[in-house]
Amino acid sequence: MSRNDELPHAPSRRLMLKGAALAAGALAVTPAPATASPKAAPFVNPLVRQRADPYIHRHTDGHYYFTATVPEYDRIVLRRSRTLNGLAAAAESVIWTKHATGAMGAHIWAPEIHRIGGKWYVYFASAPAESVWDIRIWVLENANPDPFQGTWEEKGQVRTAWETFSLDATTFTHRGTRYLAWAQHEPGMDNNTALWLSRMANPWTLTGPQIRLSTPEYDWETVGYKVNEGPAVIARNGRLFLSYSASATDWHYCMGLLTVDADADLMDPANWSKSPTPVFTSNDTTGQYGPGHNCFTVAEDGRSDVLVYHARQYKEITGDPLNDPNRHTRVQLLGWHPDGTPDFGVPVADTVKESV
């Protein structure tokens, strides 16, 4: 996620669900080959400045569609390009703007764009203008083949088991079943957000039980805030891997990983295993801090997996990290270990100098 501008420092936020605030994952379980091609074009980084919680959808029309959180937290933007690097200079359109009052009036966070059943859907988090920390998950739909055209219809809130702080919804299909993964505060739990999974009846409605996949438990998941958020899913090598982000959104922000066998019942929490250590963290050598809120896509060669995430170029932040706009979108090749598990490596150094 990313946020800037002057956000009110509401005490209520400090009470309960603060850190959960930035997140928005990614998902699209696209079973493509998992080898990295040495011929893949070198990526330009940062790819898009001041765009946090990035999401990139590679569509069958040959374009990459990009959306992310803007620092003002007031709108949903969209870009497209035939290449990943091309997203840097691609024209950006505003496809939806927050309401002046009422629902969907504040904290427009972590949008994701998905193509489902011949229509476009955007999942995002927002709060009422009059109660800016009552953040929930909402869905937009567009039936036009071109998401820059047509009308984005508000399908409403995704109703979960509780009316509590929730955000970072991502959706994927596995063996014919559509799922939603998201972050939410569970009443009575001593944390900001845990990760949840549910089957879906349609793109805006959950069905059946919702299960808890992970809750903040390790030291690296509880720095500043007790947060698991921003889930993203990739299916490779007979398994599904769900990455997520943890801790406060400063330089402690990092990524963890859950794993489940592709033949297992995804709705049984016992089938998911959790890495006891983070898989992607800040790096002083490359000068990247707070990497997270990622998604996955595939390079132009159709076979190289790509990790998309945001990070800052400095470690120290004055004031609330939510008010710092400089979480930039970044991309790099995702490697694979001999045992078939993802190798995230370290956040790569900048290739583009800061313009003066």
mmCIF file of C-alpha atoms in Angstrom:
data_model
loop_
_atom_site.group_PDB
_atom_site.id
_atom_site.type_symbol
_atom_site.label_atom_id
_atom_site.label_comp_id
_atom_site.label_asym_id
_atom_site.label_seq_id
_atom_site.Cartn_x
_atom_site.Cartn_y
_atom_site.Cartn_z
ATOM 1 C CA MET A 1 0.000 0.000 0.000
ATOM 2 C CA SER A 2 1.001 3.506 -0.049
ATOM 3 C CA ARG A 3 -0.239 6.709 1.397
ATOM 4 C CA ASN A 4 0.676 10.357 1.622
ATOM 5 C CA ASP A 5 -0.930 13.698 2.277
ATOM 6 C CA GLU A 6 -2.398 14.843 5.537
ATOM 7 C CA LEU A 7 -4.298 11.994 7.056
ATOM 8 C CA PRO A 8 -5.971 12.616 10.398
ATOM 9 C CA HIS A 9 -4.213 10.904 13.253
ATOM 10 C CA ALA A 10 -7.383 9.482 14.758
ATOM 11 C CA PRO A 11 -6.825 7.988 18.209
ATOM 12 C CA SER A 12 -9.237 5.192 17.352
ATOM 13 C CA ARG A 13 -6.805 4.040 14.758
ATOM 14 C CA ARG A 14 -4.061 3.765 17.333
ATOM 15 C CA LEU A 15 -6.319 1.627 19.463
ATOM 16 C CA MET A 16 -6.914 -1.315 17.304
ATOM 17 C CA LEU A 17 -6.278 -1.719 13.668
ATOM 18 C CA LYS A 18 -3.614 0.609 12.769
ATOM 19 C CA GLY A 19 -0.900 -1.208 11.021
ATOM 20 C CA ALA A 20 -3.253 -3.307 9.041
ATOM 21 C CA ALA A 21 -3.739 -0.313 7.040
ATOM 22 C CA LEU A 22 -1.639 -0.676 4.037
ATOM 23 C CA ALA A 23 -1.988 -3.721 2.077
ATOM 24 C CA ALA A 24 -3.354 -5.176 -0.953
ATOM 25 C CA GLY A 25 -2.102 -8.116 -2.436
ATOM 26 C CA ALA A 26 -2.143 -9.709 -5.636
ATOM 27 C CA LEU A 27 -3.384 -12.840 -7.037
ATOM 28 C CA ALA A 28 -3.942 -14.614 -10.113
ATOM 29 C CA VAL A 29 -2.856 -18.129 -10.026
ATOM 30 C CA THR A 30 -1.445 -18.330 -13.519
ATOM 31 C CA PRO A 31 0.150 -21.720 -14.031
ATOM 32 C CA ALA A 32 3.008 -20.716 -16.321
ATOM 33 C CA PRO A 33 6.502 -22.170 -16.518
ATOM 34 C CA ALA A 34 8.672 -21.276 -13.604
ATOM 35 C CA THR A 35 12.088 -20.790 -15.132
ATOM 36 C CA ALA A 36 13.712 -17.397 -15.436
ATOM 37 C CA SER A 37 14.913 -16.555 -18.922
ATOM 38 C CA PRO A 38 18.320 -14.882 -19.217
ATOM 39 C CA LYS A 39 16.942 -13.118 -22.296
ATOM 40 C CA ALA A 40 14.316 -11.214 -20.326
ATOM 41 C CA ALA A 41 14.722 -7.458 -20.745
ATOM 42 C CA PRO A 42 16.342 -5.713 -17.785
ATOM 43 C CA PHE A 43 13.768 -3.928 -15.696
ATOM 44 C CA VAL A 44 13.752 -0.231 -14.947
ATOM 45 C CA ASN A 45 13.431 0.537 -11.234
ATOM 46 C CA PRO A 46 11.672 2.225 -9.656
ATOM 47 C CA LEU A 47 9.051 1.374 -12.267
ATOM 48 C CA VAL A 48 6.335 3.805 -11.126
ATOM 49 C CA ARG A 49 7.055 6.415 -8.475
ATOM 50 C CA GLN A 50 4.679 7.108 -5.584
ATOM 51 C CA ARG A 51 2.474 4.145 -6.365
ATOM 52 C CA ALA A 52 2.150 1.661 -3.513
ATOM 53 C CA ASP A 53 0.419 -1.711 -3.234
ATOM 54 C CA PRO A 54 0.970 -2.308 -6.947
ATOM 55 C CA TYR A 55 -1.055 -4.783 -8.970
ATOM 56 C CA ILE A 56 -0.260 -5.813 -12.541
ATOM 57 C CA HIS A 57 -2.577 -7.992 -14.633
ATOM 58 C CA ARG A 58 -1.197 -9.483 -17.836
ATOM 59 C CA HIS A 59 -4.189 -9.814 -20.155
ATOM 60 C CA THR A 60 -4.794 -11.964 -23.220
ATOM 61 C CA ASP A 61 -4.883 -8.799 -25.365
ATOM 62 C CA GLY A 62 -1.110 -8.539 -24.969
ATOM 63 C CA HIS A 63 -1.181 -5.664 -22.482
ATOM 64 C CA TYR A 64 -0.114 -5.287 -18.882
ATOM 65 C CA TYR A 65 -2.732 -3.438 -16.798
ATOM 66 C CA PHE A 66 -1.411 -1.604 -13.750
ATOM 67 C CA THR A 67 -3.168 -0.097 -10.741
ATOM 68 C CA ALA A 68 -1.952 0.907 -7.273
ATOM 69 C CA THR A 69 -2.604 3.085 -4.261
ATOM 70 C CA VAL A 70 -2.022 6.795 -4.860
ATOM 71 C CA PRO A 71 -0.626 8.975 -2.036
ATOM 72 C CA GLU A 72 -3.824 11.022 -1.796
ATOM 73 C CA TYR A 73 -5.912 7.883 -1.131
ATOM 74 C CA ASP A 74 -8.753 9.419 -3.117
ATOM 75 C CA ARG A 75 -9.030 7.635 -6.494
ATOM 76 C CA ILE A 76 -8.335 4.503 -8.527
ATOM 77 C CA VAL A 77 -5.946 4.822 -11.451
ATOM 78 C CA LEU A 78 -5.137 2.551 -14.362
ATOM 79 C CA ARG A 79 -2.290 2.274 -16.878
ATOM 80 C CA ARG A 80 -1.526 -0.200 -19.624
ATOM 81 C CA SER A 81 1.445 -1.105 -21.766
ATOM 82 C CA ARG A 82 2.638 -3.953 -23.974
ATOM 83 C CA THR A 83 5.787 -4.148 -21.853
ATOM 84 C CA LEU A 84 6.435 -3.973 -18.134
ATOM 85 C CA ASN A 85 8.995 -1.203 -18.548
ATOM 86 C CA GLY A 86 6.493 0.687 -20.672
ATOM 87 C CA LEU A 87 4.223 1.127 -17.644
ATOM 88 C CA ALA A 88 6.656 3.754 -16.346
ATOM 89 C CA ALA A 89 5.695 6.270 -19.036
ATOM 90 C CA ALA A 90 2.196 4.967 -19.845
ATOM 91 C CA ALA A 91 -0.655 7.444 -19.620
ATOM 92 C CA GLU A 92 -2.590 7.126 -16.383
ATOM 93 C CA SER A 93 -6.378 7.379 -16.275
ATOM 94 C CA VAL A 94 -8.630 7.874 -13.270
ATOM 95 C CA ILE A 95 -11.334 5.220 -13.552
ATOM 96 C CA TRP A 96 -13.098 5.934 -10.244
ATOM 97 C CA THR A 97 -13.046 8.646 -7.589
ATOM 98 C CA LYS A 98 -14.014 8.476 -3.922
ATOM 99 C CA HIS A 99 -17.427 9.681 -2.772
ATOM 100 C CA ALA A 100 -17.686 13.111 -1.194
ATOM 101 C CA THR A 101 -19.758 11.707 1.684
ATOM 102 C CA GLY A 102 -20.810 8.321 3.000
ATOM 103 C CA ALA A 103 -19.453 4.923 2.005
ATOM 104 C CA MET A 104 -16.299 4.742 -0.129
ATOM 105 C CA GLY A 105 -15.452 8.287 0.904
ATOM 106 C CA ALA A 106 -11.960 7.878 2.404
ATOM 107 C CA HIS A 107 -8.767 5.771 2.375
ATOM 108 C CA ILE A 108 -9.017 4.315 -1.114
ATOM 109 C CA TRP A 109 -6.351 1.635 -0.808
ATOM 110 C CA ALA A 110 -4.757 -1.260 -2.633
ATOM 111 C CA PRO A 111 -6.857 -1.690 -5.769
ATOM 112 C CA GLU A 112 -6.511 -4.848 -7.844
ATOM 113 C CA ILE A 113 -7.889 -5.354 -11.357
ATOM 114 C CA HIS A 114 -9.087 -8.795 -12.435
ATOM 115 C CA ARG A 115 -10.793 -10.241 -15.516
ATOM 116 C CA ILE A 116 -13.547 -12.653 -14.453
ATOM 117 C CA GLY A 117 -16.264 -14.174 -16.628
ATOM 118 C CA GLY A 118 -15.798 -11.702 -19.451
ATOM 119 C CA LYS A 119 -15.966 -8.626 -17.216
ATOM 120 C CA TRP A 120 -13.449 -6.451 -15.396
ATOM 121 C CA TYR A 121 -13.470 -6.204 -11.606
ATOM 122 C CA VAL A 122 -11.570 -3.943 -9.250
ATOM 123 C CA TYR A 123 -11.233 -4.890 -5.575
ATOM 124 C CA PHE A 124 -10.220 -2.112 -3.202
ATOM 125 C CA ALA A 125 -10.449 -0.985 0.407
ATOM 126 C CA SER A 126 -12.182 2.172 1.601
ATOM 127 C CA ALA A 127 -13.980 3.759 4.542
ATOM 128 C CA PRO A 128 -16.922 6.128 5.009
ATOM 129 C CA ALA A 129 -15.990 9.795 4.698
ATOM 130 C CA GLU A 130 -17.333 10.335 8.216
ATOM 131 C CA SER A 131 -15.508 7.378 9.818
ATOM 132 C CA VAL A 132 -12.221 7.025 7.996
ATOM 133 C CA TRP A 133 -10.846 3.993 9.857
ATOM 134 C CA ASP A 134 -13.916 1.785 9.329
ATOM 135 C CA ILE A 135 -12.185 0.283 6.326
ATOM 136 C CA ARG A 136 -13.897 -2.490 4.352
ATOM 137 C CA ILE A 137 -13.548 -4.306 1.006
ATOM 138 C CA TRP A 138 -15.510 -3.078 -2.044
ATOM 139 C CA VAL A 139 -15.892 -4.171 -5.661
ATOM 140 C CA LEU A 140 -16.348 -2.369 -8.989
ATOM 141 C CA GLU A 141 -17.483 -4.059 -12.236
ATOM 142 C CA ASN A 142 -17.087 -3.019 -15.870
ATOM 143 C CA ALA A 143 -18.634 -5.051 -18.709
ATOM 144 C CA ASN A 144 -16.747 -3.195 -21.457
ATOM 145 C CA PRO A 145 -13.929 -5.207 -23.070
ATOM 146 C CA ASP A 146 -11.746 -2.120 -22.589
ATOM 147 C CA PRO A 147 -11.472 -1.182 -18.886
ATOM 148 C CA PHE A 148 -10.635 2.406 -19.865
ATOM 149 C CA GLN A 149 -14.092 2.635 -21.467
ATOM 150 C CA GLY A 150 -17.600 1.763 -20.323
ATOM 151 C CA THR A 151 -18.981 2.285 -16.840
ATOM 152 C CA TRP A 152 -17.534 1.106 -13.547
ATOM 153 C CA GLU A 153 -20.546 -0.070 -11.549
ATOM 154 C CA GLU A 154 -20.305 -0.259 -7.766
ATOM 155 C CA LYS A 155 -21.222 -3.819 -6.823
ATOM 156 C CA GLY A 156 -21.016 -3.073 -3.113
ATOM 157 C CA GLN A 157 -19.159 -4.342 -0.088
ATOM 158 C CA VAL A 158 -17.761 -7.847 0.196
ATOM 159 C CA ARG A 159 -19.554 -9.104 3.302
ATOM 160 C CA THR A 160 -17.351 -11.148 5.602
ATOM 161 C CA ALA A 161 -18.168 -12.820 8.919
ATOM 162 C CA TRP A 162 -17.663 -9.584 10.865
ATOM 163 C CA GLU A 163 -17.998 -5.844 10.353
ATOM 164 C CA THR A 164 -14.385 -5.126 11.262
ATOM 165 C CA PHE A 165 -11.308 -3.558 9.697
ATOM 166 C CA SER A 166 -10.683 -5.459 6.436
ATOM 167 C CA LEU A 167 -8.698 -4.817 3.292
ATOM 168 C CA ASP A 168 -6.299 -6.170 0.641
ATOM 169 C CA ALA A 169 -8.650 -8.545 -1.113
ATOM 170 C CA THR A 170 -7.282 -10.666 -3.932
ATOM 171 C CA THR A 171 -9.004 -13.389 -5.920
ATOM 172 C CA PHE A 172 -7.811 -16.501 -7.727
ATOM 173 C CA THR A 173 -9.143 -19.770 -9.097
ATOM 174 C CA HIS A 174 -7.863 -23.234 -8.337
ATOM 175 C CA ARG A 175 -9.264 -26.319 -10.036
ATOM 176 C CA GLY A 176 -12.458 -24.588 -11.055
ATOM 177 C CA THR A 177 -13.197 -22.906 -7.729
ATOM 178 C CA ARG A 178 -12.823 -19.160 -7.159
ATOM 179 C CA TYR A 179 -11.412 -17.970 -3.846
ATOM 180 C CA LEU A 180 -10.951 -14.659 -2.087
ATOM 181 C CA ALA A 181 -7.992 -14.026 0.216
ATOM 182 C CA TRP A 182 -7.884 -10.893 2.361
ATOM 183 C CA ALA A 183 -6.737 -9.314 5.630
ATOM 184 C CA GLN A 184 -9.125 -8.637 8.516
ATOM 185 C CA HIS A 185 -9.232 -8.014 12.243
ATOM 186 C CA GLU A 186 -10.953 -10.841 14.109
ATOM 187 C CA PRO A 187 -12.986 -9.686 17.115
ATOM 188 C CA GLY A 188 -11.316 -10.636 20.375
ATOM 189 C CA MET A 189 -7.916 -11.289 18.804
ATOM 190 C CA ASP A 190 -4.874 -9.345 19.987
ATOM 191 C CA ASN A 191 -3.684 -8.295 16.558
ATOM 192 C CA ASN A 192 -4.391 -5.825 13.793
ATOM 193 C CA THR A 193 -5.112 -8.215 10.935
ATOM 194 C CA ALA A 194 -4.845 -11.897 10.078
ATOM 195 C CA LEU A 195 -5.162 -13.558 6.659
ATOM 196 C CA TRP A 196 -8.424 -15.190 5.595
ATOM 197 C CA LEU A 197 -9.681 -17.384 2.770
ATOM 198 C CA SER A 198 -13.163 -18.146 1.460
ATOM 199 C CA ARG A 199 -14.795 -19.600 -1.613
ATOM 200 C CA MET A 200 -16.874 -17.223 -3.724
ATOM 201 C CA ALA A 201 -20.412 -17.489 -5.097
ATOM 202 C CA ASN A 202 -19.675 -14.662 -7.543
ATOM 203 C CA PRO A 203 -16.987 -11.961 -7.836
ATOM 204 C CA TRP A 204 -18.476 -9.908 -4.984
ATOM 205 C CA THR A 205 -20.016 -12.559 -2.705
ATOM 206 C CA LEU A 206 -18.404 -15.064 -0.358
ATOM 207 C CA THR A 207 -19.951 -18.468 0.236
ATOM 208 C CA GLY A 208 -19.386 -21.153 2.838
ATOM 209 C CA PRO A 209 -16.969 -20.812 5.741
ATOM 210 C CA GLN A 210 -14.054 -18.412 5.928
ATOM 211 C CA ILE A 211 -10.832 -19.803 7.390
ATOM 212 C CA ARG A 212 -7.870 -18.149 9.051
ATOM 213 C CA LEU A 213 -4.680 -18.900 7.143
ATOM 214 C CA SER A 214 -2.215 -16.961 9.266
ATOM 215 C CA THR A 215 -2.048 -14.612 12.218
ATOM 216 C CA PRO A 216 0.935 -12.472 13.283
ATOM 217 C CA GLU A 217 2.977 -14.623 15.657
ATOM 218 C CA TYR A 218 6.677 -14.208 14.924
ATOM 219 C CA ASP A 219 8.754 -11.227 16.006
ATOM 220 C CA TRP A 220 9.192 -10.062 12.408
ATOM 221 C CA GLU A 221 5.398 -9.990 11.953
ATOM 222 C CA THR A 222 4.702 -7.793 14.951
ATOM 223 C CA VAL A 223 7.084 -4.817 14.760
ATOM 224 C CA GLY A 224 5.046 -1.661 15.339
ATOM 225 C CA TYR A 225 1.806 -3.437 14.530
ATOM 226 C CA LYS A 226 0.705 -7.073 14.539
ATOM 227 C CA VAL A 227 -0.038 -7.381 10.857
ATOM 228 C CA ASN A 228 -0.541 -10.000 8.173
ATOM 229 C CA GLU A 229 -1.881 -8.350 5.004
ATOM 230 C CA GLY A 230 -1.523 -7.993 1.242
ATOM 231 C CA PRO A 231 -1.879 -11.655 0.180
ATOM 232 C CA ALA A 232 -0.715 -12.689 -3.302
ATOM 233 C CA VAL A 233 -0.911 -16.147 -4.846
ATOM 234 C CA ILE A 234 1.197 -17.996 -7.412
ATOM 235 C CA ALA A 235 0.779 -21.666 -8.414
ATOM 236 C CA ARG A 236 3.903 -23.537 -9.483
ATOM 237 C CA ASN A 237 5.546 -26.935 -9.117
ATOM 238 C CA GLY A 238 2.535 -28.749 -7.649
ATOM 239 C CA ARG A 239 1.963 -26.163 -4.921
ATOM 240 C CA LEU A 240 0.282 -22.852 -4.260
ATOM 241 C CA PHE A 241 2.397 -20.172 -2.618
ATOM 242 C CA LEU A 242 0.732 -17.267 -0.822
ATOM 243 C CA SER A 243 3.019 -14.363 -0.021
ATOM 244 C CA TYR A 244 1.948 -11.655 2.399
ATOM 245 C CA SER A 245 3.278 -8.578 4.167
ATOM 246 C CA ALA A 246 3.896 -8.100 7.882
ATOM 247 C CA SER A 247 4.660 -5.471 10.546
ATOM 248 C CA ALA A 248 4.425 -1.684 10.335
ATOM 249 C CA THR A 249 4.774 0.020 6.954
ATOM 250 C CA ASP A 250 8.187 1.547 7.674
ATOM 251 C CA TRP A 251 11.503 -0.255 7.027
ATOM 252 C CA HIS A 252 10.324 -3.177 9.174
ATOM 253 C CA TYR A 253 7.694 -4.055 6.553
ATOM 254 C CA CYS A 254 8.600 -7.423 5.037
ATOM 255 C CA MET A 255 7.126 -10.492 3.365
ATOM 256 C CA GLY A 256 6.251 -13.958 4.612
ATOM 257 C CA LEU A 257 5.144 -17.093 2.763
ATOM 258 C CA LEU A 258 2.456 -19.756 3.136
ATOM 259 C CA THR A 259 2.485 -22.993 1.130
ATOM 260 C CA VAL A 260 -0.142 -25.616 0.321
ATOM 261 C CA ASP A 261 -0.046 -28.702 -1.880
ATOM 262 C CA ALA A 262 -2.093 -28.285 -5.063
ATOM 263 C CA ASP A 263 -3.924 -31.560 -4.325
ATOM 264 C CA ALA A 264 -4.889 -30.529 -0.798
ATOM 265 C CA ASP A 265 -8.125 -28.970 0.410
ATOM 266 C CA LEU A 266 -7.360 -25.243 0.457
ATOM 267 C CA MET A 267 -10.132 -24.684 3.000
ATOM 268 C CA ASP A 268 -8.423 -26.798 5.655
ATOM 269 C CA PRO A 269 -5.980 -24.530 7.537
ATOM 270 C CA ALA A 270 -3.975 -27.574 8.612
ATOM 271 C CA ASN A 271 -2.885 -28.088 5.001
ATOM 272 C CA TRP A 272 -1.065 -24.748 4.889
ATOM 273 C CA SER A 273 2.501 -24.405 6.159
ATOM 274 C CA LYS A 274 4.115 -21.105 7.137
ATOM 275 C CA SER A 275 7.715 -20.030 6.804
ATOM 276 C CA PRO A 276 9.127 -19.178 10.271
ATOM 277 C CA THR A 277 11.373 -16.532 8.700
ATOM 278 C CA PRO A 278 10.603 -13.677 6.301
ATOM 279 C CA VAL A 279 11.288 -14.284 2.610
ATOM 280 C CA PHE A 280 11.836 -10.665 1.495
ATOM 281 C CA THR A 281 13.198 -7.848 3.654
ATOM 282 C CA SER A 282 14.813 -4.399 3.632
ATOM 283 C CA ASN A 283 18.366 -4.328 2.322
ATOM 284 C CA ASP A 284 21.014 -1.749 3.223
ATOM 285 C CA THR A 285 23.305 -2.825 0.389
ATOM 286 C CA THR A 286 20.771 -2.195 -2.360
ATOM 287 C CA GLY A 287 19.191 0.734 -0.516
ATOM 288 C CA GLN A 288 15.609 -0.549 -0.515
ATOM 289 C CA TYR A 289 13.416 -0.393 2.578
ATOM 290 C CA GLY A 290 10.035 -1.807 3.568
ATOM 291 C CA PRO A 291 9.499 -4.089 0.550
ATOM 292 C CA GLY A 292 6.064 -5.623 0.394
ATOM 293 C CA HIS A 293 2.478 -5.612 -0.727
ATOM 294 C CA ASN A 294 3.430 -7.602 -3.748
ATOM 295 C CA CYS A 295 1.823 -9.385 -6.651
ATOM 296 C CA PHE A 296 3.127 -11.737 -9.316
ATOM 297 C CA THR A 297 3.096 -11.495 -13.087
ATOM 298 C CA VAL A 298 4.975 -12.990 -16.042
ATOM 299 C CA ALA A 299 7.560 -11.259 -18.240
ATOM 300 C CA GLU A 300 7.068 -10.598 -21.932
ATOM 301 C CA ASP A 301 8.760 -13.911 -22.758
ATOM 302 C CA GLY A 302 5.736 -15.688 -21.269
ATOM 303 C CA ARG A 303 7.845 -17.836 -18.963
ATOM 304 C CA SER A 304 9.842 -15.711 -16.540
ATOM 305 C CA ASP A 305 8.030 -15.060 -13.277
ATOM 306 C CA VAL A 306 8.143 -11.479 -12.060
ATOM 307 C CA LEU A 307 7.805 -10.136 -8.528
ATOM 308 C CA VAL A 308 6.005 -6.776 -8.269
ATOM 309 C CA TYR A 309 6.165 -4.829 -4.981
ATOM 310 C CA HIS A 310 6.696 -1.427 -3.435
ATOM 311 C CA ALA A 311 9.621 -0.127 -1.394
ATOM 312 C CA ARG A 312 11.126 3.145 -0.254
ATOM 313 C CA GLN A 313 14.595 4.439 -1.090
ATOM 314 C CA TYR A 314 15.367 5.511 2.467
ATOM 315 C CA LYS A 315 15.125 4.020 5.932
ATOM 316 C CA GLU A 316 14.240 6.890 8.236
ATOM 317 C CA ILE A 317 10.769 8.447 8.086
ATOM 318 C CA THR A 318 9.555 11.506 9.931
ATOM 319 C CA GLY A 319 6.065 11.019 11.352
ATOM 320 C CA ASP A 320 3.512 8.405 10.348
ATOM 321 C CA PRO A 321 4.680 6.222 7.432
ATOM 322 C CA LEU A 322 1.142 6.503 6.053
ATOM 323 C CA ASN A 323 1.872 10.165 5.346
ATOM 324 C CA ASP A 324 5.056 9.425 3.418
ATOM 325 C CA PRO A 325 4.286 9.187 -0.319
ATOM 326 C CA ASN A 326 7.478 7.562 -1.544
ATOM 327 C CA ARG A 327 6.654 3.914 -1.749
ATOM 328 C CA HIS A 328 7.568 3.242 -5.364
ATOM 329 C CA THR A 329 6.455 0.312 -7.530
ATOM 330 C CA ARG A 330 9.305 -2.049 -8.353
ATOM 331 C CA VAL A 331 9.712 -5.221 -10.438
ATOM 332 C CA GLN A 332 12.323 -7.984 -10.560
ATOM 333 C CA LEU A 333 12.632 -11.580 -11.687
ATOM 334 C CA LEU A 334 11.394 -14.180 -9.211
ATOM 335 C CA GLY A 335 13.771 -17.111 -8.901
ATOM 336 C CA TRP A 336 13.093 -20.707 -7.922
ATOM 337 C CA HIS A 337 15.014 -22.982 -5.577
ATOM 338 C CA PRO A 338 15.880 -26.552 -6.642
ATOM 339 C CA ASP A 339 13.118 -27.832 -4.334
ATOM 340 C CA GLY A 340 10.516 -25.893 -6.317
ATOM 341 C CA THR A 341 9.942 -23.103 -3.801
ATOM 342 C CA PRO A 342 10.217 -19.435 -4.762
ATOM 343 C CA ASP A 343 13.508 -17.583 -4.330
ATOM 344 C CA PHE A 344 12.647 -13.937 -3.696
ATOM 345 C CA GLY A 345 16.246 -12.847 -3.345
ATOM 346 C CA VAL A 346 16.722 -9.247 -2.182
ATOM 347 C CA PRO A 347 15.036 -6.054 -3.401
ATOM 348 C CA VAL A 348 17.198 -4.922 -6.312
ATOM 349 C CA ALA A 349 19.059 -1.625 -6.381
ATOM 350 C CA ASP A 350 17.760 1.326 -8.370
ATOM 351 C CA THR A 351 18.501 1.497 -12.071
ATOM 352 C CA VAL A 352 17.003 4.959 -12.527
ATOM 353 C CA LYS A 353 18.406 7.954 -10.698
ATOM 354 C CA GLU A 354 16.070 10.315 -8.887
ATOM 355 C CA SER A 355 15.201 13.159 -11.238
ATOM 356 C CA VAL A 356 16.096 16.634 -10.037
#
